[in-house]
Structures are given as structure tokens and as C-alpha cells.
mmCIF file with all atom_site columns, C-alpha atoms in Angstrom:
data_model
loop_
_atom_site.group_PDB
_atom_site.id
_atom_site.type_symbol
_atom_site.label_atom_id
_atom_site.label_alt_id
_atom_site.label_comp_id
_atom_site.label_asym_id
_atom_site.label_entity_id
_atom_site.label_seq_id
_atom_site.pdbx_PDB_ins_code
_atom_site.Cartn_x
_atom_site.Cartn_y
_atom_site.Cartn_z
_atom_site.occupancy
_atom_site.B_iso_or_equiv
_atom_site.pdbx_formal_charge
_atom_site.auth_seq_id
_atom_site.auth_comp_id
_atom_site.auth_asym_id
_atom_site.auth_atom_id
_atom_site.pdbx_PDB_model_num
ATOM 1   C CA . HIS A 1 1   ? 107.579 43.666  -11.930 1.00 0.00 ? 1   HIS A CA 1
ATOM 2   C CA . THR A 1 2   ? 103.887 42.895  -11.436 1.00 0.00 ? 2   THR A CA 1
ATOM 3   C CA . GLN A 1 3   ? 103.496 41.599  -15.014 1.00 0.00 ? 3   GLN A CA 1
ATOM 4   C CA . LEU A 1 4   ? 106.583 39.390  -14.642 1.00 0.00 ? 4   LEU A CA 1
ATOM 5   C CA . THR A 1 5   ? 105.345 38.112  -11.284 1.00 0.00 ? 5   THR A CA 1
ATOM 6   C CA . LYS A 1 6   ? 101.948 37.312  -12.820 1.00 0.00 ? 6   LYS A CA 1
ATOM 7   C CA . GLU A 1 7   ? 103.610 35.468  -15.741 1.00 0.00 ? 7   GLU A CA 1
ATOM 8   C CA . ARG A 1 8   ? 105.799 33.503  -13.303 1.00 0.00 ? 8   ARG A CA 1
ATOM 9   C CA . GLN A 1 9   ? 102.732 32.494  -11.280 1.00 0.00 ? 9   GLN A CA 1
ATOM 10  C CA . GLN A 1 10  ? 100.927 31.343  -14.450 1.00 0.00 ? 10  GLN A CA 1
ATOM 11  C CA . ARG A 1 11  ? 103.975 29.336  -15.526 1.00 0.00 ? 11  ARG A CA 1
ATOM 12  C CA . ASN A 1 12  ? 104.211 27.747  -12.060 1.00 0.00 ? 12  ASN A CA 1
ATOM 13  C CA . LYS A 1 13  ? 100.564 26.676  -12.295 1.00 0.00 ? 13  LYS A CA 1
ATOM 14  C CA . ALA A 1 14  ? 101.175 25.146  -15.738 1.00 0.00 ? 14  ALA A CA 1
ATOM 15  C CA . VAL A 1 15  ? 104.252 23.306  -14.474 1.00 0.00 ? 15  VAL A CA 1
ATOM 16  C CA . LYS A 1 16  ? 102.317 21.916  -11.491 1.00 0.00 ? 16  LYS A CA 1
ATOM 17  C CA . ARG A 1 17  ? 99.507  20.693  -13.792 1.00 0.00 ? 17  ARG A CA 1
ATOM 18  C CA . LEU A 1 18  ? 102.085 19.061  -16.066 1.00 0.00 ? 18  LEU A CA 1
ATOM 19  C CA . ASP A 1 19  ? 103.915 17.404  -13.159 1.00 0.00 ? 19  ASP A CA 1
ATOM 20  C CA . LYS A 1 20  ? 100.652 16.024  -11.751 1.00 0.00 ? 20  LYS A CA 1
ATOM 21  C CA . LEU A 1 21  ? 99.646  14.626  -15.156 1.00 0.00 ? 21  LEU A CA 1
ATOM 22  C CA . ILE A 1 22  ? 103.065 13.033  -15.688 1.00 0.00 ? 22  ILE A CA 1
ATOM 23  C CA . LYS A 1 23  ? 103.064 11.404  -12.238 1.00 0.00 ? 23  LYS A CA 1
ATOM 24  C CA . ASN A 1 24  ? 99.553  9.991   -12.776 1.00 0.00 ? 24  ASN A CA 1
ATOM 25  C CA . ILE A 1 25  ? 100.450 8.513   -16.177 1.00 0.00 ? 25  ILE A CA 1
ATOM 26  C CA . ILE A 1 26  ? 103.715 7.018   -14.908 1.00 0.00 ? 26  ILE A CA 1
ATOM 27  C CA . GLU A 1 27  ? 102.003 5.523   -11.847 1.00 0.00 ? 27  GLU A CA 1
ATOM 28  C CA . GLN A 1 28  ? 99.360  3.930   -14.121 1.00 0.00 ? 28  GLN A CA 1
ATOM 29  C CA . ALA A 1 29  ? 102.076 2.489   -16.378 1.00 0.00 ? 29  ALA A CA 1
ATOM 30  C CA . LEU A 1 30  ? 104.004 1.082   -13.413 1.00 0.00 ? 30  LEU A CA 1
ATOM 31  C CA . ARG A 1 31  ? 100.825 -0.479  -11.948 1.00 0.00 ? 31  ARG A CA 1
ATOM 32  C CA . ALA A 1 32  ? 100.075 -2.044  -15.338 1.00 0.00 ? 32  ALA A CA 1
ATOM 33  C CA . GLN A 1 33  ? 103.591 -3.546  -15.474 1.00 0.00 ? 33  GLN A CA 1
ATOM 34  C CA . ALA A 1 34  ? 103.230 -4.967  -11.966 1.00 0.00 ? 34  ALA A CA 1
ATOM 35  C CA . ALA A 1 35  ? 99.765  -6.444  -12.628 1.00 0.00 ? 35  ALA A CA 1
ATOM 36  C CA . PRO A 1 36  ? 99.592  -10.164 -13.341 1.00 0.00 ? 36  PRO A CA 1
ATOM 37  C CA . PRO A 1 37  ? 99.130  -11.002 -17.030 1.00 0.00 ? 37  PRO A CA 1
ATOM 38  C CA . PRO A 1 38  ? 95.536  -11.582 -18.163 1.00 0.00 ? 38  PRO A CA 1
ATOM 39  C CA . ASP A 1 39  ? 94.248  -15.145 -18.551 1.00 0.00 ? 39  ASP A CA 1
ATOM 40  C CA . THR A 1 40  ? 95.638  -16.082 -21.956 1.00 0.00 ? 40  THR A CA 1
ATOM 41  C CA . LYS A 1 41  ? 93.302  -19.074 -22.346 1.00 0.00 ? 41  LYS A CA 1
ATOM 42  C CA . ALA A 1 42  ? 90.265  -16.820 -22.497 1.00 0.00 ? 42  ALA A CA 1
ATOM 43  C CA . THR A 1 43  ? 91.703  -14.363 -25.016 1.00 0.00 ? 43  THR A CA 1
ATOM 44  C CA . THR A 1 44  ? 92.143  -14.732 -28.733 1.00 0.00 ? 44  THR A CA 1
ATOM 45  C CA . GLN A 1 45  ? 95.741  -14.168 -29.750 1.00 0.00 ? 45  GLN A CA 1
ATOM 46  C CA . LYS A 1 46  ? 96.984  -12.897 -33.099 1.00 0.00 ? 46  LYS A CA 1
ATOM 47  C CA . PRO A 1 47  ? 98.986  -15.288 -35.222 1.00 0.00 ? 47  PRO A CA 1
ATOM 48  C CA . PRO A 1 48  ? 102.754 -14.674 -34.863 1.00 0.00 ? 48  PRO A CA 1
ATOM 49  C CA . SER A 1 49  ? 102.994 -12.924 -38.248 1.00 0.00 ? 49  SER A CA 1
ATOM 50  C CA . MET A 1 50  ? 100.391 -10.348 -37.112 1.00 0.00 ? 50  MET A CA 1
ATOM 51  C CA . ALA A 1 51  ? 101.802 -9.802  -33.615 1.00 0.00 ? 51  ALA A CA 1
ATOM 52  C CA . THR A 1 52  ? 102.975 -6.316  -32.711 1.00 0.00 ? 52  THR A CA 1
ATOM 53  C CA . LYS A 1 53  ? 106.473 -5.744  -31.407 1.00 0.00 ? 53  LYS A CA 1
ATOM 54  C CA . VAL A 1 54  ? 106.742 -6.292  -27.666 1.00 0.00 ? 54  VAL A CA 1
ATOM 55  C CA . ILE A 1 55  ? 109.043 -4.038  -25.676 1.00 0.00 ? 55  ILE A CA 1
ATOM 56  C CA . ARG A 1 56  ? 110.593 -5.800  -22.714 1.00 0.00 ? 56  ARG A CA 1
ATOM 57  C CA . PRO A 1 57  ? 110.695 -3.158  -19.962 1.00 0.00 ? 57  PRO A CA 1
ATOM 58  C CA . GLY A 1 58  ? 114.032 -4.295  -18.513 1.00 0.00 ? 58  GLY A CA 1
ATOM 59  C CA . ASN A 1 59  ? 115.784 -4.453  -21.870 1.00 0.00 ? 59  ASN A CA 1
ATOM 60  C CA . THR A 1 60  ? 114.585 -1.042  -23.012 1.00 0.00 ? 60  THR A CA 1
ATOM 61  C CA . ALA A 1 61  ? 115.536 0.640   -19.730 1.00 0.00 ? 61  ALA A CA 1
ATOM 62  C CA . ALA A 1 62  ? 118.989 -1.003  -19.778 1.00 0.00 ? 62  ALA A CA 1
ATOM 63  C CA . LEU A 1 63  ? 119.562 0.103   -23.375 1.00 0.00 ? 63  LEU A CA 1
ATOM 64  C CA . LEU A 1 64  ? 118.469 3.637   -22.544 1.00 0.00 ? 64  LEU A CA 1
ATOM 65  C CA . ARG A 1 65  ? 120.903 3.766   -19.596 1.00 0.00 ? 65  ARG A CA 1
ATOM 66  C CA . LYS A 1 66  ? 123.673 2.358   -21.802 1.00 0.00 ? 66  LYS A CA 1
ATOM 67  C CA . ASN A 1 67  ? 123.077 5.160   -24.335 1.00 0.00 ? 67  ASN A CA 1
ATOM 68  C CA . ARG A 1 68  ? 123.275 7.939   -21.745 1.00 0.00 ? 68  ARG A CA 1
ATOM 69  C CA . GLY A 1 69  ? 124.990 10.929  -23.322 1.00 0.00 ? 69  GLY A CA 1
ATOM 70  C CA . LYS A 1 70  ? 124.462 9.510   -26.821 1.00 0.00 ? 70  LYS A CA 1
ATOM 71  C CA . LEU A 1 71  ? 120.727 10.095  -27.268 1.00 0.00 ? 71  LEU A CA 1
ATOM 72  C CA . PRO A 1 72  ? 119.718 12.186  -30.289 1.00 0.00 ? 72  PRO A CA 1
ATOM 73  C CA . TRP A 1 73  ? 118.450 15.731  -29.850 1.00 0.00 ? 73  TRP A CA 1
ATOM 74  C CA . PRO A 1 74  ? 114.654 15.920  -30.030 1.00 0.00 ? 74  PRO A CA 1
ATOM 75  C CA . VAL A 1 75  ? 114.782 19.040  -32.242 1.00 0.00 ? 75  VAL A CA 1
ATOM 76  C CA . ARG A 1 76  ? 117.234 20.251  -34.856 1.00 0.00 ? 76  ARG A CA 1
ATOM 77  C CA . PRO A 1 77  ? 118.518 22.948  -34.704 1.00 0.00 ? 77  PRO A CA 1
ATOM 78  C CA . GLY A 1 78  ? 118.296 23.858  -31.040 1.00 0.00 ? 78  GLY A CA 1
ATOM 79  C CA . PHE A 1 79  ? 120.076 25.096  -27.955 1.00 0.00 ? 79  PHE A CA 1
ATOM 80  C CA . ILE A 1 80  ? 119.396 24.690  -24.245 1.00 0.00 ? 80  ILE A CA 1
ATOM 81  C CA . SER A 1 81  ? 117.668 27.854  -23.081 1.00 0.00 ? 81  SER A CA 1
ATOM 82  C CA . ARG A 1 82  ? 117.009 26.667  -19.514 1.00 0.00 ? 82  ARG A CA 1
ATOM 83  C CA . LYS A 1 83  ? 118.891 23.884  -17.782 1.00 0.00 ? 83  LYS A CA 1
ATOM 84  C CA . PHE A 1 84  ? 117.597 21.177  -15.453 1.00 0.00 ? 84  PHE A CA 1
ATOM 85  C CA . GLY A 1 85  ? 117.357 22.034  -11.765 1.00 0.00 ? 85  GLY A CA 1
ATOM 86  C CA . ILE A 1 86  ? 116.991 25.168  -9.693  1.00 0.00 ? 86  ILE A CA 1
ATOM 87  C CA . GLY A 1 87  ? 118.328 28.392  -11.143 1.00 0.00 ? 87  GLY A CA 1
ATOM 88  C CA . PRO A 1 88  ? 117.819 32.146  -11.028 1.00 0.00 ? 88  PRO A CA 1
ATOM 89  C CA . HIS A 1 89  ? 114.927 33.830  -12.796 1.00 0.00 ? 89  HIS A CA 1
ATOM 90  C CA . PRO A 1 90  ? 116.281 35.636  -15.885 1.00 0.00 ? 90  PRO A CA 1
ATOM 91  C CA . VAL A 1 91  ? 114.832 39.002  -14.792 1.00 0.00 ? 91  VAL A CA 1
ATOM 92  C CA . LEU A 1 92  ? 113.496 38.923  -11.202 1.00 0.00 ? 92  LEU A CA 1
ATOM 93  C CA . ARG A 1 93  ? 116.215 39.129  -8.566  1.00 0.00 ? 93  ARG A CA 1
ATOM 94  C CA . ASP A 1 94  ? 116.088 36.739  -5.624  1.00 0.00 ? 94  ASP A CA 1
ATOM 95  C CA . VAL A 1 95  ? 113.597 34.504  -7.462  1.00 0.00 ? 95  VAL A CA 1
ATOM 96  C CA . GLN A 1 96  ? 114.556 30.893  -8.119  1.00 0.00 ? 96  GLN A CA 1
ATOM 97  C CA . ILE A 1 97  ? 112.956 28.680  -10.772 1.00 0.00 ? 97  ILE A CA 1
ATOM 98  C CA . GLU A 1 98  ? 112.866 24.879  -10.659 1.00 0.00 ? 98  GLU A CA 1
ATOM 99  C CA . ASN A 1 99  ? 112.983 23.094  -14.001 1.00 0.00 ? 99  ASN A CA 1
ATOM 100 C CA . LEU A 1 100 ? 112.310 19.337  -14.054 1.00 0.00 ? 100 LEU A CA 1
ATOM 101 C CA . GLY A 1 101 ? 113.649 19.057  -17.581 1.00 0.00 ? 101 GLY A CA 1
ATOM 102 C CA . VAL A 1 102 ? 115.542 21.102  -20.116 1.00 0.00 ? 102 VAL A CA 1
ATOM 103 C CA . ASP A 1 103 ? 114.057 23.784  -22.331 1.00 0.00 ? 103 ASP A CA 1
ATOM 104 C CA . ILE A 1 104 ? 115.370 23.778  -25.891 1.00 0.00 ? 104 ILE A CA 1
ATOM 105 C CA . GLN A 1 105 ? 114.775 26.772  -28.168 1.00 0.00 ? 105 GLN A CA 1
ATOM 106 C CA . THR A 1 106 ? 114.523 26.020  -31.851 1.00 0.00 ? 106 THR A CA 1
ATOM 107 C CA . THR A 1 107 ? 113.154 27.448  -35.090 1.00 0.00 ? 107 THR A CA 1
ATOM 108 C CA . LYS A 1 108 ? 109.485 28.021  -35.857 1.00 0.00 ? 108 LYS A CA 1
ATOM 109 C CA . GLY A 1 109 ? 107.817 24.868  -37.215 1.00 0.00 ? 109 GLY A CA 1
ATOM 110 C CA . ALA A 1 110 ? 110.574 22.556  -35.968 1.00 0.00 ? 110 ALA A CA 1
ATOM 111 C CA . GLN A 1 111 ? 109.726 18.850  -35.838 1.00 0.00 ? 111 GLN A CA 1
ATOM 112 C CA . VAL A 1 112 ? 110.122 16.990  -32.528 1.00 0.00 ? 112 VAL A CA 1
ATOM 113 C CA . HIS A 1 113 ? 111.607 13.478  -32.657 1.00 0.00 ? 113 HIS A CA 1
ATOM 114 C CA . ALA A 1 114 ? 111.557 10.654  -30.104 1.00 0.00 ? 114 ALA A CA 1
ATOM 115 C CA . ILE A 1 115 ? 114.887 10.348  -28.296 1.00 0.00 ? 115 ILE A CA 1
ATOM 116 C CA . PHE A 1 116 ? 114.660 6.551   -27.931 1.00 0.00 ? 116 PHE A CA 1
ATOM 117 C CA . GLU A 1 117 ? 112.475 3.621   -28.893 1.00 0.00 ? 117 GLU A CA 1
ATOM 118 C CA . GLY A 1 118 ? 109.326 3.190   -26.837 1.00 0.00 ? 118 GLY A CA 1
ATOM 119 C CA . VAL A 1 119 ? 105.549 3.192   -26.671 1.00 0.00 ? 119 VAL A CA 1
ATOM 120 C CA . VAL A 1 120 ? 103.434 6.358   -26.676 1.00 0.00 ? 120 VAL A CA 1
ATOM 121 C CA . LYS A 1 121 ? 101.592 6.303   -23.329 1.00 0.00 ? 121 LYS A CA 1
ATOM 122 C CA . ALA A 1 122 ? 99.790  9.646   -23.440 1.00 0.00 ? 122 ALA A CA 1
ATOM 123 C CA . ILE A 1 123 ? 99.004  12.667  -25.553 1.00 0.00 ? 123 ILE A CA 1
ATOM 124 C CA . ALA A 1 124 ? 97.350  15.492  -23.638 1.00 0.00 ? 124 ALA A CA 1
ATOM 125 C CA . PHE A 1 125 ? 96.787  19.234  -23.529 1.00 0.00 ? 125 PHE A CA 1
ATOM 126 C CA . VAL A 1 126 ? 97.987  21.157  -20.477 1.00 0.00 ? 126 VAL A CA 1
ATOM 127 C CA . PRO A 1 127 ? 97.137  24.883  -20.344 1.00 0.00 ? 127 PRO A CA 1
ATOM 128 C CA . GLY A 1 128 ? 100.388 26.837  -20.413 1.00 0.00 ? 128 GLY A CA 1
ATOM 129 C CA . MET A 1 129 ? 102.344 23.865  -21.794 1.00 0.00 ? 129 MET A CA 1
ATOM 130 C CA . ASN A 1 130 ? 100.237 23.171  -24.913 1.00 0.00 ? 130 ASN A CA 1
ATOM 131 C CA . ARG A 1 131 ? 100.232 19.570  -26.128 1.00 0.00 ? 131 ARG A CA 1
ATOM 132 C CA . ILE A 1 132 ? 102.437 17.013  -24.429 1.00 0.00 ? 132 ILE A CA 1
ATOM 133 C CA . VAL A 1 133 ? 103.552 13.525  -25.405 1.00 0.00 ? 133 VAL A CA 1
ATOM 134 C CA . ILE A 1 134 ? 104.762 10.877  -22.949 1.00 0.00 ? 134 ILE A CA 1
ATOM 135 C CA . ILE A 1 135 ? 106.703 7.894   -24.300 1.00 0.00 ? 135 ILE A CA 1
ATOM 136 C CA . GLN A 1 136 ? 107.515 4.889   -22.120 1.00 0.00 ? 136 GLN A CA 1
ATOM 137 C CA . HIS A 1 137 ? 110.941 3.270   -22.421 1.00 0.00 ? 137 HIS A CA 1
ATOM 138 C CA . GLY A 1 138 ? 110.639 0.439   -19.891 1.00 0.00 ? 138 GLY A CA 1
ATOM 139 C CA . ALA A 1 139 ? 111.104 2.021   -16.449 1.00 0.00 ? 139 ALA A CA 1
ATOM 140 C CA . TYR A 1 140 ? 111.851 5.394   -18.084 1.00 0.00 ? 140 TYR A CA 1
ATOM 141 C CA . HIS A 1 141 ? 109.473 7.949   -19.608 1.00 0.00 ? 141 HIS A CA 1
ATOM 142 C CA . SER A 1 142 ? 110.385 10.836  -21.893 1.00 0.00 ? 142 SER A CA 1
ATOM 143 C CA . VAL A 1 143 ? 108.074 13.850  -21.829 1.00 0.00 ? 143 VAL A CA 1
ATOM 144 C CA . TYR A 1 144 ? 107.844 16.360  -24.671 1.00 0.00 ? 144 TYR A CA 1
ATOM 145 C CA . ALA A 1 145 ? 105.925 19.534  -23.747 1.00 0.00 ? 145 ALA A CA 1
ATOM 146 C CA . LYS A 1 146 ? 105.003 22.733  -25.618 1.00 0.00 ? 146 LYS A CA 1
ATOM 147 C CA . LEU A 1 147 ? 103.944 21.070  -28.872 1.00 0.00 ? 147 LEU A CA 1
ATOM 148 C CA . SER A 1 148 ? 101.501 22.741  -31.259 1.00 0.00 ? 148 SER A CA 1
ATOM 149 C CA . LYS A 1 149 ? 100.462 19.451  -32.874 1.00 0.00 ? 149 LYS A CA 1
ATOM 150 C CA . THR A 1 150 ? 101.249 15.751  -32.749 1.00 0.00 ? 150 THR A CA 1
ATOM 151 C CA . ASN A 1 151 ? 101.326 13.100  -35.455 1.00 0.00 ? 151 ASN A CA 1
ATOM 152 C CA . ILE A 1 152 ? 101.386 9.882   -33.433 1.00 0.00 ? 152 ILE A CA 1
ATOM 153 C CA . LYS A 1 153 ? 98.803  7.863   -31.482 1.00 0.00 ? 153 LYS A CA 1
ATOM 154 C CA . VAL A 1 154 ? 98.609  6.480   -27.962 1.00 0.00 ? 154 VAL A CA 1
ATOM 155 C CA . GLY A 1 155 ? 99.840  2.883   -27.991 1.00 0.00 ? 155 GLY A CA 1
ATOM 156 C CA . GLN A 1 156 ? 102.019 3.440   -31.055 1.00 0.00 ? 156 GLN A CA 1
ATOM 157 C CA . HIS A 1 157 ? 105.537 1.969   -30.980 1.00 0.00 ? 157 HIS A CA 1
ATOM 158 C CA . VAL A 1 158 ? 108.154 4.529   -32.031 1.00 0.00 ? 158 VAL A CA 1
ATOM 159 C CA . GLN A 1 159 ? 111.860 4.301   -32.801 1.00 0.00 ? 159 GLN A CA 1
ATOM 160 C CA . ALA A 1 160 ? 114.519 6.869   -31.948 1.00 0.00 ? 160 ALA A CA 1
ATOM 161 C CA . ASN A 1 161 ? 114.204 9.847   -34.323 1.00 0.00 ? 161 ASN A CA 1
ATOM 162 C CA . THR A 1 162 ? 110.543 9.101   -35.166 1.00 0.00 ? 162 THR A CA 1
ATOM 163 C CA . PRO A 1 163 ? 108.785 12.466  -35.756 1.00 0.00 ? 163 PRO A CA 1
ATOM 164 C CA . ILE A 1 164 ? 106.161 12.909  -33.023 1.00 0.00 ? 164 ILE A CA 1
ATOM 165 C CA . GLY A 1 165 ? 104.978 16.496  -33.499 1.00 0.00 ? 165 GLY A CA 1
ATOM 166 C CA . THR A 1 166 ? 105.781 20.172  -33.996 1.00 0.00 ? 166 THR A CA 1
ATOM 167 C CA . VAL A 1 167 ? 107.058 22.651  -31.411 1.00 0.00 ? 167 VAL A CA 1
ATOM 168 C CA . ALA A 1 168 ? 104.667 25.496  -30.549 1.00 0.00 ? 168 ALA A CA 1
ATOM 169 C CA . THR A 1 169 ? 105.618 29.160  -30.855 1.00 0.00 ? 169 THR A CA 1
ATOM 170 C CA . ASP A 1 170 ? 104.345 31.378  -28.028 1.00 0.00 ? 170 ASP A CA 1
ATOM 171 C CA . ALA A 1 171 ? 102.856 34.889  -28.260 1.00 0.00 ? 171 ALA A CA 1
ATOM 172 C CA . LEU A 1 172 ? 106.321 36.436  -27.858 1.00 0.00 ? 172 LEU A CA 1
ATOM 173 C CA . GLY A 1 173 ? 107.657 34.462  -30.838 1.00 0.00 ? 173 GLY A CA 1
ATOM 174 C CA . THR A 1 174 ? 109.680 31.959  -28.795 1.00 0.00 ? 174 THR A CA 1
ATOM 175 C CA . THR A 1 175 ? 109.693 28.394  -30.137 1.00 0.00 ? 175 THR A CA 1
ATOM 176 C CA . GLU A 1 176 ? 110.717 26.199  -27.232 1.00 0.00 ? 176 GLU A CA 1
ATOM 177 C CA . LEU A 1 177 ? 110.389 22.511  -26.381 1.00 0.00 ? 177 LEU A CA 1
ATOM 178 C CA . GLN A 1 178 ? 110.532 21.213  -22.833 1.00 0.00 ? 178 GLN A CA 1
ATOM 179 C CA . LEU A 1 179 ? 112.051 17.730  -22.559 1.00 0.00 ? 179 LEU A CA 1
ATOM 180 C CA . GLN A 1 180 ? 111.895 15.716  -19.352 1.00 0.00 ? 180 GLN A CA 1
ATOM 181 C CA . LEU A 1 181 ? 113.227 12.235  -18.640 1.00 0.00 ? 181 LEU A CA 1
ATOM 182 C CA . TRP A 1 182 ? 111.700 10.352  -15.711 1.00 0.00 ? 182 TRP A CA 1
ATOM 183 C CA . HIS A 1 183 ? 112.887 7.136   -14.064 1.00 0.00 ? 183 HIS A CA 1
ATOM 184 C CA . GLY A 1 184 ? 110.069 5.586   -12.040 1.00 0.00 ? 184 GLY A CA 1
ATOM 185 C CA . THR A 1 185 ? 108.112 8.392   -10.378 1.00 0.00 ? 185 THR A CA 1
#
């Protein structure tokens, strides 16, 4: 029991670090959306043929909502190993675990794909959760945790099914992605 309790405490610390990071990134993105646009007279603009694709926050969020239940799986193959919400610990009686996303077990070396079009807002390392990627879809953000490596860049525009990285395999041999979807904060 003591080893399991210690592992649970370490996981809880990792989850808290991840949640804090996600909230900070989302708050920054929302502040940036609310900020007035910069003075366009003082900046040099690219010619239209060189312009990058602009994602309109309202349109992307509306499209994401419209596609609820139809979004592609971020890993193939995979199955949900831990559901969203509060549930019992798999071994410790009378212990409840809160999961802010879904955990999806997959095969070693599995590629992770974006679930919807958006802009990569952050790539970070969180002890206990490995690498994470946060993609903004208007007012929504998808979070992919427990990656061993990534192959995208912050600021990059991605489409649904764009490969973004590889799922990590832990010391026990479990290859598991955590996917979270946030609306606002």
C-alpha cells in the first residue's frame, strides 16, 4: 500500500503542475484575444500571397462544437483506460481519482494526431506527464500529455489528423496518452 500511495501522490503532483501550466497558457491566449489589435500603420504587412492562414476564434470554436462526437481519435489503435471525471482508484479502496481528461492506452511508438484544426500554443515538459502540446481552437484548447517527442512548433497551424508527436511508454511498459479539451479556463 505504501508504494501505491507514494505513486498516487507523485501522480497528483504531476497533474497539479499540468493543470497550472494549462490554465496559465489558456489565460494568456484569452488575454491576447481580448487585447486591441496593434497599430497596423506602424507595422510592415506581408503581401496577401505570403500571408499565413488566420483562424477566426469564433468560427473555429463553432465548428468544433458542431463536430462534437465526430472528432477523430488522437491515436490509432487505442482504448480509453481512464474516463473523464471522478472515479475509484484501480487498486486502493476508498480512494477517488479526478481525471480532467481521458487516458487512452495505445501501442508503443504510436503517433499522436491533432483532433481539430488550430494553432499550437505551447510545447512543454511537465515532470510526471512528459512532453505536452496545447493547441488552440478558438475558445477551445486541446491538451495532449505524456508524449515522448513532438514534431511541431509553437505558432504552427495544424489541421485535424496532423501528426504532432509520439506517445511515451512508462517504466511499467504502459503507452498512454492523456487528452484534455478545455473551453475557456
